[in-house]
Amino acid sequence: MLSADLRTTCAAILAAMLVLSGVAVAQQPTPVRSDQDILIQLEHDWDAAFHRHDAPFIDHILADEFIVTYDNGVRADRKIELQLATSLDENIESSTMDEFIVKEFANTAVVWFTLHLVGPVKGERVQNDYRFTDVFVFRDGRWQCVSSQSTKMVGG
């Protein structure tokens, strides 16, 4: 059996170890997300915001000088894109994104991805697939889109 002094010393050491282990856990930094992860998440969030007509969210992503070229060749600016975000009435059952490629060049990044939209058109369920190229610049501590181009995939 341990003496009272030895038990007290063991208890003090154990308590100190528990406190120190708690400090070590508390001091572990939160995982840092890469710019690639941030940009891919931003694309997913933008897509979701577009479908729920969340113009304030999209407004935050788009740079003042934003220009978009739609799959039909029509070019528009940020004002038109925000109007579409609030007024476009789509019958989308599913919107998924894949095939992401992200390349960074200093404070600029290019994001390529494929968007798959499923929904009814004239009573028939169809899937339309689009390839996107978005160009972002990093300014004021965040990524902003300056250009977007979509191309409808043939047979998609």
mmCIF file with all atom_site columns, C-alpha atoms in Angstrom:
data_model
loop_
_atom_site.group_PDB
_atom_site.id
_atom_site.type_symbol
_atom_site.label_atom_id
_atom_site.label_alt_id
_atom_site.label_comp_id
_atom_site.label_asym_id
_atom_site.label_entity_id
_atom_site.label_seq_id
_atom_site.pdbx_PDB_ins_code
_atom_site.Cartn_x
_atom_site.Cartn_y
_atom_site.Cartn_z
_atom_site.occupancy
_atom_site.B_iso_or_equiv
_atom_site.pdbx_formal_charge
_atom_site.auth_seq_id
_atom_site.auth_comp_id
_atom_site.auth_asym_id
_atom_site.auth_atom_id
_atom_site.pdbx_PDB_model_num
ATOM 1   C CA . MET A 1 1   ? 0.000   0.000  0.000   1.00 0.00 ? 1   MET A CA 1
ATOM 2   C CA . LEU A 1 2   ? 1.228   3.487  -0.865  1.00 0.00 ? 2   LEU A CA 1
ATOM 3   C CA . SER A 1 3   ? 1.983   6.017  1.832   1.00 0.00 ? 3   SER A CA 1
ATOM 4   C CA . ALA A 1 4   ? -0.157  9.149  2.059   1.00 0.00 ? 4   ALA A CA 1
ATOM 5   C CA . ASP A 1 5   ? 2.733   11.306 0.792   1.00 0.00 ? 5   ASP A CA 1
ATOM 6   C CA . LEU A 1 6   ? 3.327   9.035  -2.200  1.00 0.00 ? 6   LEU A CA 1
ATOM 7   C CA . ARG A 1 7   ? -0.391  8.973  -3.031  1.00 0.00 ? 7   ARG A CA 1
ATOM 8   C CA . THR A 1 8   ? -0.521  12.762 -2.855  1.00 0.00 ? 8   THR A CA 1
ATOM 9   C CA . THR A 1 9   ? 2.556   13.049 -5.098  1.00 0.00 ? 9   THR A CA 1
ATOM 10  C CA . CYS A 1 10  ? 1.104   10.563 -7.638  1.00 0.00 ? 10  CYS A CA 1
ATOM 11  C CA . ALA A 1 11  ? -2.221  12.400 -7.621  1.00 0.00 ? 11  ALA A CA 1
ATOM 12  C CA . ALA A 1 12  ? -0.442  15.734 -8.188  1.00 0.00 ? 12  ALA A CA 1
ATOM 13  C CA . ILE A 1 13  ? 1.595   14.302 -11.094 1.00 0.00 ? 13  ILE A CA 1
ATOM 14  C CA . LEU A 1 14  ? -1.513  12.754 -12.641 1.00 0.00 ? 14  LEU A CA 1
ATOM 15  C CA . ALA A 1 15  ? -3.424  16.027 -12.302 1.00 0.00 ? 15  ALA A CA 1
ATOM 16  C CA . ALA A 1 16  ? -0.537  17.958 -13.885 1.00 0.00 ? 16  ALA A CA 1
ATOM 17  C CA . MET A 1 17  ? -0.398  15.476 -16.778 1.00 0.00 ? 17  MET A CA 1
ATOM 18  C CA . LEU A 1 18  ? -4.135  15.827 -17.368 1.00 0.00 ? 18  LEU A CA 1
ATOM 19  C CA . VAL A 1 19  ? -3.902  19.624 -17.346 1.00 0.00 ? 19  VAL A CA 1
ATOM 20  C CA . LEU A 1 20  ? -0.912  19.606 -19.711 1.00 0.00 ? 20  LEU A CA 1
ATOM 21  C CA . SER A 1 21  ? -2.576  17.149 -22.083 1.00 0.00 ? 21  SER A CA 1
ATOM 22  C CA . GLY A 1 22  ? -5.645  19.386 -22.164 1.00 0.00 ? 22  GLY A CA 1
ATOM 23  C CA . VAL A 1 23  ? -3.468  22.397 -22.972 1.00 0.00 ? 23  VAL A CA 1
ATOM 24  C CA . ALA A 1 24  ? -1.737  20.472 -25.755 1.00 0.00 ? 24  ALA A CA 1
ATOM 25  C CA . VAL A 1 25  ? -5.085  19.497 -27.280 1.00 0.00 ? 25  VAL A CA 1
ATOM 26  C CA . ALA A 1 26  ? -6.443  23.021 -26.932 1.00 0.00 ? 26  ALA A CA 1
ATOM 27  C CA . GLN A 1 27  ? -3.368  24.482 -28.643 1.00 0.00 ? 27  GLN A CA 1
ATOM 28  C CA . GLN A 1 28  ? -3.568  22.272 -31.725 1.00 0.00 ? 28  GLN A CA 1
ATOM 29  C CA . PRO A 1 29  ? -4.344  24.563 -34.662 1.00 0.00 ? 29  PRO A CA 1
ATOM 30  C CA . THR A 1 30  ? -7.452  23.988 -36.695 1.00 0.00 ? 30  THR A CA 1
ATOM 31  C CA . PRO A 1 31  ? -6.616  22.379 -40.012 1.00 0.00 ? 31  PRO A CA 1
ATOM 32  C CA . VAL A 1 32  ? -5.704  24.888 -42.667 1.00 0.00 ? 32  VAL A CA 1
ATOM 33  C CA . ARG A 1 33  ? -7.732  24.529 -45.846 1.00 0.00 ? 33  ARG A CA 1
ATOM 34  C CA . SER A 1 34  ? -5.868  24.916 -49.120 1.00 0.00 ? 34  SER A CA 1
ATOM 35  C CA . ASP A 1 35  ? -6.881  27.525 -51.675 1.00 0.00 ? 35  ASP A CA 1
ATOM 36  C CA . GLN A 1 36  ? -7.919  24.618 -53.884 1.00 0.00 ? 36  GLN A CA 1
ATOM 37  C CA . ASP A 1 37  ? -10.322 23.349 -51.202 1.00 0.00 ? 37  ASP A CA 1
ATOM 38  C CA . ILE A 1 38  ? -11.658 26.863 -50.624 1.00 0.00 ? 38  ILE A CA 1
ATOM 39  C CA . LEU A 1 39  ? -12.270 27.470 -54.329 1.00 0.00 ? 39  LEU A CA 1
ATOM 40  C CA . ILE A 1 40  ? -14.013 24.126 -54.864 1.00 0.00 ? 40  ILE A CA 1
ATOM 41  C CA . GLN A 1 41  ? -16.246 24.791 -51.840 1.00 0.00 ? 41  GLN A CA 1
ATOM 42  C CA . LEU A 1 42  ? -16.921 28.293 -53.170 1.00 0.00 ? 42  LEU A CA 1
ATOM 43  C CA . GLU A 1 43  ? -18.085 26.801 -56.487 1.00 0.00 ? 43  GLU A CA 1
ATOM 44  C CA . HIS A 1 44  ? -20.418 24.385 -54.664 1.00 0.00 ? 44  HIS A CA 1
ATOM 45  C CA . ASP A 1 45  ? -21.768 27.209 -52.488 1.00 0.00 ? 45  ASP A CA 1
ATOM 46  C CA . TRP A 1 46  ? -22.271 29.457 -55.530 1.00 0.00 ? 46  TRP A CA 1
ATOM 47  C CA . ASP A 1 47  ? -24.235 26.722 -57.321 1.00 0.00 ? 47  ASP A CA 1
ATOM 48  C CA . ALA A 1 48  ? -26.434 26.158 -54.265 1.00 0.00 ? 48  ALA A CA 1
ATOM 49  C CA . ALA A 1 49  ? -26.963 29.917 -53.849 1.00 0.00 ? 49  ALA A CA 1
ATOM 50  C CA . PHE A 1 50  ? -28.010 30.225 -57.494 1.00 0.00 ? 50  PHE A CA 1
ATOM 51  C CA . HIS A 1 51  ? -30.668 27.528 -57.095 1.00 0.00 ? 51  HIS A CA 1
ATOM 52  C CA . ARG A 1 52  ? -32.069 29.093 -53.918 1.00 0.00 ? 52  ARG A CA 1
ATOM 53  C CA . HIS A 1 53  ? -31.996 32.605 -55.502 1.00 0.00 ? 53  HIS A CA 1
ATOM 54  C CA . ASP A 1 54  ? -29.533 33.938 -52.911 1.00 0.00 ? 54  ASP A CA 1
ATOM 55  C CA . ALA A 1 55  ? -28.349 37.090 -54.705 1.00 0.00 ? 55  ALA A CA 1
ATOM 56  C CA . PRO A 1 56  ? -26.543 38.555 -51.639 1.00 0.00 ? 56  PRO A CA 1
ATOM 57  C CA . PHE A 1 57  ? -24.304 35.464 -51.447 1.00 0.00 ? 57  PHE A CA 1
ATOM 58  C CA . ILE A 1 58  ? -23.547 35.603 -55.174 1.00 0.00 ? 58  ILE A CA 1
ATOM 59  C CA . ASP A 1 59  ? -23.008 39.374 -54.977 1.00 0.00 ? 59  ASP A CA 1
ATOM 60  C CA . HIS A 1 60  ? -20.232 38.706 -52.457 1.00 0.00 ? 60  HIS A CA 1
ATOM 61  C CA . ILE A 1 61  ? -18.487 36.261 -54.834 1.00 0.00 ? 61  ILE A CA 1
ATOM 62  C CA . LEU A 1 62  ? -18.639 38.338 -58.008 1.00 0.00 ? 62  LEU A CA 1
ATOM 63  C CA . ALA A 1 63  ? -16.014 41.029 -58.623 1.00 0.00 ? 63  ALA A CA 1
ATOM 64  C CA . ASP A 1 64  ? -17.252 44.426 -59.794 1.00 0.00 ? 64  ASP A CA 1
ATOM 65  C CA . GLU A 1 65  ? -15.750 43.771 -63.233 1.00 0.00 ? 65  GLU A CA 1
ATOM 66  C CA . PHE A 1 66  ? -17.285 40.280 -63.564 1.00 0.00 ? 66  PHE A CA 1
ATOM 67  C CA . ILE A 1 67  ? -18.088 39.152 -67.131 1.00 0.00 ? 67  ILE A CA 1
ATOM 68  C CA . VAL A 1 68  ? -19.870 35.901 -67.981 1.00 0.00 ? 68  VAL A CA 1
ATOM 69  C CA . THR A 1 69  ? -20.220 34.103 -71.302 1.00 0.00 ? 69  THR A CA 1
ATOM 70  C CA . TYR A 1 70  ? -23.171 31.712 -71.266 1.00 0.00 ? 70  TYR A CA 1
ATOM 71  C CA . ASP A 1 71  ? -23.375 28.427 -73.155 1.00 0.00 ? 71  ASP A CA 1
ATOM 72  C CA . ASN A 1 72  ? -25.356 30.128 -75.966 1.00 0.00 ? 72  ASN A CA 1
ATOM 73  C CA . GLY A 1 73  ? -22.589 32.692 -76.551 1.00 0.00 ? 73  GLY A CA 1
ATOM 74  C CA . VAL A 1 74  ? -24.386 35.606 -74.875 1.00 0.00 ? 74  VAL A CA 1
ATOM 75  C CA . ARG A 1 75  ? -22.107 37.744 -72.747 1.00 0.00 ? 75  ARG A CA 1
ATOM 76  C CA . ALA A 1 76  ? -23.333 39.591 -69.654 1.00 0.00 ? 76  ALA A CA 1
ATOM 77  C CA . ASP A 1 77  ? -22.052 41.514 -66.651 1.00 0.00 ? 77  ASP A CA 1
ATOM 78  C CA . ARG A 1 78  ? -22.456 41.196 -62.929 1.00 0.00 ? 78  ARG A CA 1
ATOM 79  C CA . LYS A 1 79  ? -25.767 43.093 -62.870 1.00 0.00 ? 79  LYS A CA 1
ATOM 80  C CA . ILE A 1 80  ? -27.402 40.661 -65.328 1.00 0.00 ? 80  ILE A CA 1
ATOM 81  C CA . GLU A 1 81  ? -25.969 37.624 -63.494 1.00 0.00 ? 81  GLU A CA 1
ATOM 82  C CA . LEU A 1 82  ? -27.474 38.868 -60.220 1.00 0.00 ? 82  LEU A CA 1
ATOM 83  C CA . GLN A 1 83  ? -30.835 39.472 -61.926 1.00 0.00 ? 83  GLN A CA 1
ATOM 84  C CA . LEU A 1 84  ? -30.783 35.910 -63.282 1.00 0.00 ? 84  LEU A CA 1
ATOM 85  C CA . ALA A 1 85  ? -29.941 34.572 -59.837 1.00 0.00 ? 85  ALA A CA 1
ATOM 86  C CA . THR A 1 86  ? -33.160 36.030 -58.458 1.00 0.00 ? 86  THR A CA 1
ATOM 87  C CA . SER A 1 87  ? -35.483 35.562 -61.430 1.00 0.00 ? 87  SER A CA 1
ATOM 88  C CA . LEU A 1 88  ? -34.501 32.399 -63.333 1.00 0.00 ? 88  LEU A CA 1
ATOM 89  C CA . ASP A 1 89  ? -37.177 29.769 -62.734 1.00 0.00 ? 89  ASP A CA 1
ATOM 90  C CA . GLU A 1 90  ? -35.573 26.384 -63.301 1.00 0.00 ? 90  GLU A CA 1
ATOM 91  C CA . ASN A 1 91  ? -37.033 22.969 -62.630 1.00 0.00 ? 91  ASN A CA 1
ATOM 92  C CA . ILE A 1 92  ? -33.884 21.417 -61.208 1.00 0.00 ? 92  ILE A CA 1
ATOM 93  C CA . GLU A 1 93  ? -34.182 18.116 -59.395 1.00 0.00 ? 93  GLU A CA 1
ATOM 94  C CA . SER A 1 94  ? -30.464 17.624 -59.016 1.00 0.00 ? 94  SER A CA 1
ATOM 95  C CA . SER A 1 95  ? -27.321 19.711 -59.477 1.00 0.00 ? 95  SER A CA 1
ATOM 96  C CA . THR A 1 96  ? -23.965 17.978 -59.074 1.00 0.00 ? 96  THR A CA 1
ATOM 97  C CA . MET A 1 97  ? -20.428 19.066 -59.828 1.00 0.00 ? 97  MET A CA 1
ATOM 98  C CA . ASP A 1 98  ? -17.299 17.050 -60.511 1.00 0.00 ? 98  ASP A CA 1
ATOM 99  C CA . GLU A 1 99  ? -14.061 16.865 -62.491 1.00 0.00 ? 99  GLU A CA 1
ATOM 100 C CA . PHE A 1 100 ? -12.562 19.855 -60.682 1.00 0.00 ? 100 PHE A CA 1
ATOM 101 C CA . ILE A 1 101 ? -9.192  21.189 -61.781 1.00 0.00 ? 101 ILE A CA 1
ATOM 102 C CA . VAL A 1 102 ? -7.765  24.193 -59.927 1.00 0.00 ? 102 VAL A CA 1
ATOM 103 C CA . LYS A 1 103 ? -4.615  26.050 -60.989 1.00 0.00 ? 103 LYS A CA 1
ATOM 104 C CA . GLU A 1 104 ? -3.197  29.038 -59.135 1.00 0.00 ? 104 GLU A CA 1
ATOM 105 C CA . PHE A 1 105 ? -1.060  31.810 -60.570 1.00 0.00 ? 105 PHE A CA 1
ATOM 106 C CA . ALA A 1 106 ? -0.031  34.191 -57.751 1.00 0.00 ? 106 ALA A CA 1
ATOM 107 C CA . ASN A 1 107 ? -3.279  35.954 -56.735 1.00 0.00 ? 107 ASN A CA 1
ATOM 108 C CA . THR A 1 108 ? -5.272  34.458 -59.632 1.00 0.00 ? 108 THR A CA 1
ATOM 109 C CA . ALA A 1 109 ? -6.866  31.029 -59.905 1.00 0.00 ? 109 ALA A CA 1
ATOM 110 C CA . VAL A 1 110 ? -8.624  29.207 -62.713 1.00 0.00 ? 110 VAL A CA 1
ATOM 111 C CA . VAL A 1 111 ? -11.228 26.585 -61.813 1.00 0.00 ? 111 VAL A CA 1
ATOM 112 C CA . TRP A 1 112 ? -12.507 24.077 -64.361 1.00 0.00 ? 112 TRP A CA 1
ATOM 113 C CA . PHE A 1 113 ? -15.373 21.719 -63.509 1.00 0.00 ? 113 PHE A CA 1
ATOM 114 C CA . THR A 1 114 ? -18.381 19.893 -64.925 1.00 0.00 ? 114 THR A CA 1
ATOM 115 C CA . LEU A 1 115 ? -21.925 20.688 -63.815 1.00 0.00 ? 115 LEU A CA 1
ATOM 116 C CA . HIS A 1 116 ? -24.704 18.113 -64.225 1.00 0.00 ? 116 HIS A CA 1
ATOM 117 C CA . LEU A 1 117 ? -28.280 19.427 -64.049 1.00 0.00 ? 117 LEU A CA 1
ATOM 118 C CA . VAL A 1 118 ? -31.248 17.045 -63.980 1.00 0.00 ? 118 VAL A CA 1
ATOM 119 C CA . GLY A 1 119 ? -34.848 18.130 -64.270 1.00 0.00 ? 119 GLY A CA 1
ATOM 120 C CA . PRO A 1 120 ? -38.008 18.044 -66.339 1.00 0.00 ? 120 PRO A CA 1
ATOM 121 C CA . VAL A 1 121 ? -38.193 19.778 -69.726 1.00 0.00 ? 121 VAL A CA 1
ATOM 122 C CA . LYS A 1 122 ? -41.557 19.629 -71.520 1.00 0.00 ? 122 LYS A CA 1
ATOM 123 C CA . GLY A 1 123 ? -42.641 16.814 -69.231 1.00 0.00 ? 123 GLY A CA 1
ATOM 124 C CA . GLU A 1 124 ? -39.525 14.711 -69.843 1.00 0.00 ? 124 GLU A CA 1
ATOM 125 C CA . ARG A 1 125 ? -36.711 14.201 -67.332 1.00 0.00 ? 125 ARG A CA 1
ATOM 126 C CA . VAL A 1 126 ? -33.423 15.299 -68.929 1.00 0.00 ? 126 VAL A CA 1
ATOM 127 C CA . GLN A 1 127 ? -29.823 15.784 -67.895 1.00 0.00 ? 127 GLN A CA 1
ATOM 128 C CA . ASN A 1 128 ? -27.787 18.682 -69.221 1.00 0.00 ? 128 ASN A CA 1
ATOM 129 C CA . ASP A 1 129 ? -24.035 18.735 -68.666 1.00 0.00 ? 129 ASP A CA 1
ATOM 130 C CA . TYR A 1 130 ? -21.905 21.868 -68.796 1.00 0.00 ? 130 TYR A CA 1
ATOM 131 C CA . ARG A 1 131 ? -18.181 22.536 -68.643 1.00 0.00 ? 131 ARG A CA 1
ATOM 132 C CA . PHE A 1 132 ? -17.267 25.665 -66.725 1.00 0.00 ? 132 PHE A CA 1
ATOM 133 C CA . THR A 1 133 ? -14.134 27.769 -66.572 1.00 0.00 ? 133 THR A CA 1
ATOM 134 C CA . ASP A 1 134 ? -14.133 30.364 -63.785 1.00 0.00 ? 134 ASP A CA 1
ATOM 135 C CA . VAL A 1 135 ? -11.339 32.857 -63.119 1.00 0.00 ? 135 VAL A CA 1
ATOM 136 C CA . PHE A 1 136 ? -10.886 34.187 -59.580 1.00 0.00 ? 136 PHE A CA 1
ATOM 137 C CA . VAL A 1 137 ? -8.644  36.855 -58.089 1.00 0.00 ? 137 VAL A CA 1
ATOM 138 C CA . PHE A 1 138 ? -7.668  37.027 -54.438 1.00 0.00 ? 138 PHE A CA 1
ATOM 139 C CA . ARG A 1 139 ? -8.287  40.500 -53.064 1.00 0.00 ? 139 ARG A CA 1
ATOM 140 C CA . ASP A 1 140 ? -9.390  41.982 -49.775 1.00 0.00 ? 140 ASP A CA 1
ATOM 141 C CA . GLY A 1 141 ? -8.758  38.608 -48.103 1.00 0.00 ? 141 GLY A CA 1
ATOM 142 C CA . ARG A 1 142 ? -11.153 36.584 -50.280 1.00 0.00 ? 142 ARG A CA 1
ATOM 143 C CA . TRP A 1 143 ? -11.561 34.996 -53.698 1.00 0.00 ? 143 TRP A CA 1
ATOM 144 C CA . GLN A 1 144 ? -13.759 36.887 -56.188 1.00 0.00 ? 144 GLN A CA 1
ATOM 145 C CA . CYS A 1 145 ? -14.836 35.683 -59.619 1.00 0.00 ? 145 CYS A CA 1
ATOM 146 C CA . VAL A 1 146 ? -13.925 38.015 -62.498 1.00 0.00 ? 146 VAL A CA 1
ATOM 147 C CA . SER A 1 147 ? -14.915 35.737 -65.386 1.00 0.00 ? 147 SER A CA 1
ATOM 148 C CA . SER A 1 148 ? -17.061 32.678 -66.026 1.00 0.00 ? 148 SER A CA 1
ATOM 149 C CA . GLN A 1 149 ? -17.658 30.688 -69.200 1.00 0.00 ? 149 GLN A CA 1
ATOM 150 C CA . SER A 1 150 ? -19.969 27.717 -69.668 1.00 0.00 ? 150 SER A CA 1
ATOM 151 C CA . THR A 1 151 ? -20.195 25.287 -72.562 1.00 0.00 ? 151 THR A CA 1
ATOM 152 C CA . LYS A 1 152 ? -23.047 22.830 -72.954 1.00 0.00 ? 152 LYS A CA 1
ATOM 153 C CA . MET A 1 153 ? -21.707 19.357 -73.646 1.00 0.00 ? 153 MET A CA 1
ATOM 154 C CA . VAL A 1 154 ? -23.091 17.751 -76.798 1.00 0.00 ? 154 VAL A CA 1
ATOM 155 C CA . GLY A 1 155 ? -25.133 14.677 -75.997 1.00 0.00 ? 155 GLY A CA 1
ATOM 156 C CA . GLY A 1 156 ? -25.433 15.861 -72.401 1.00 0.00 ? 156 GLY A CA 1
#
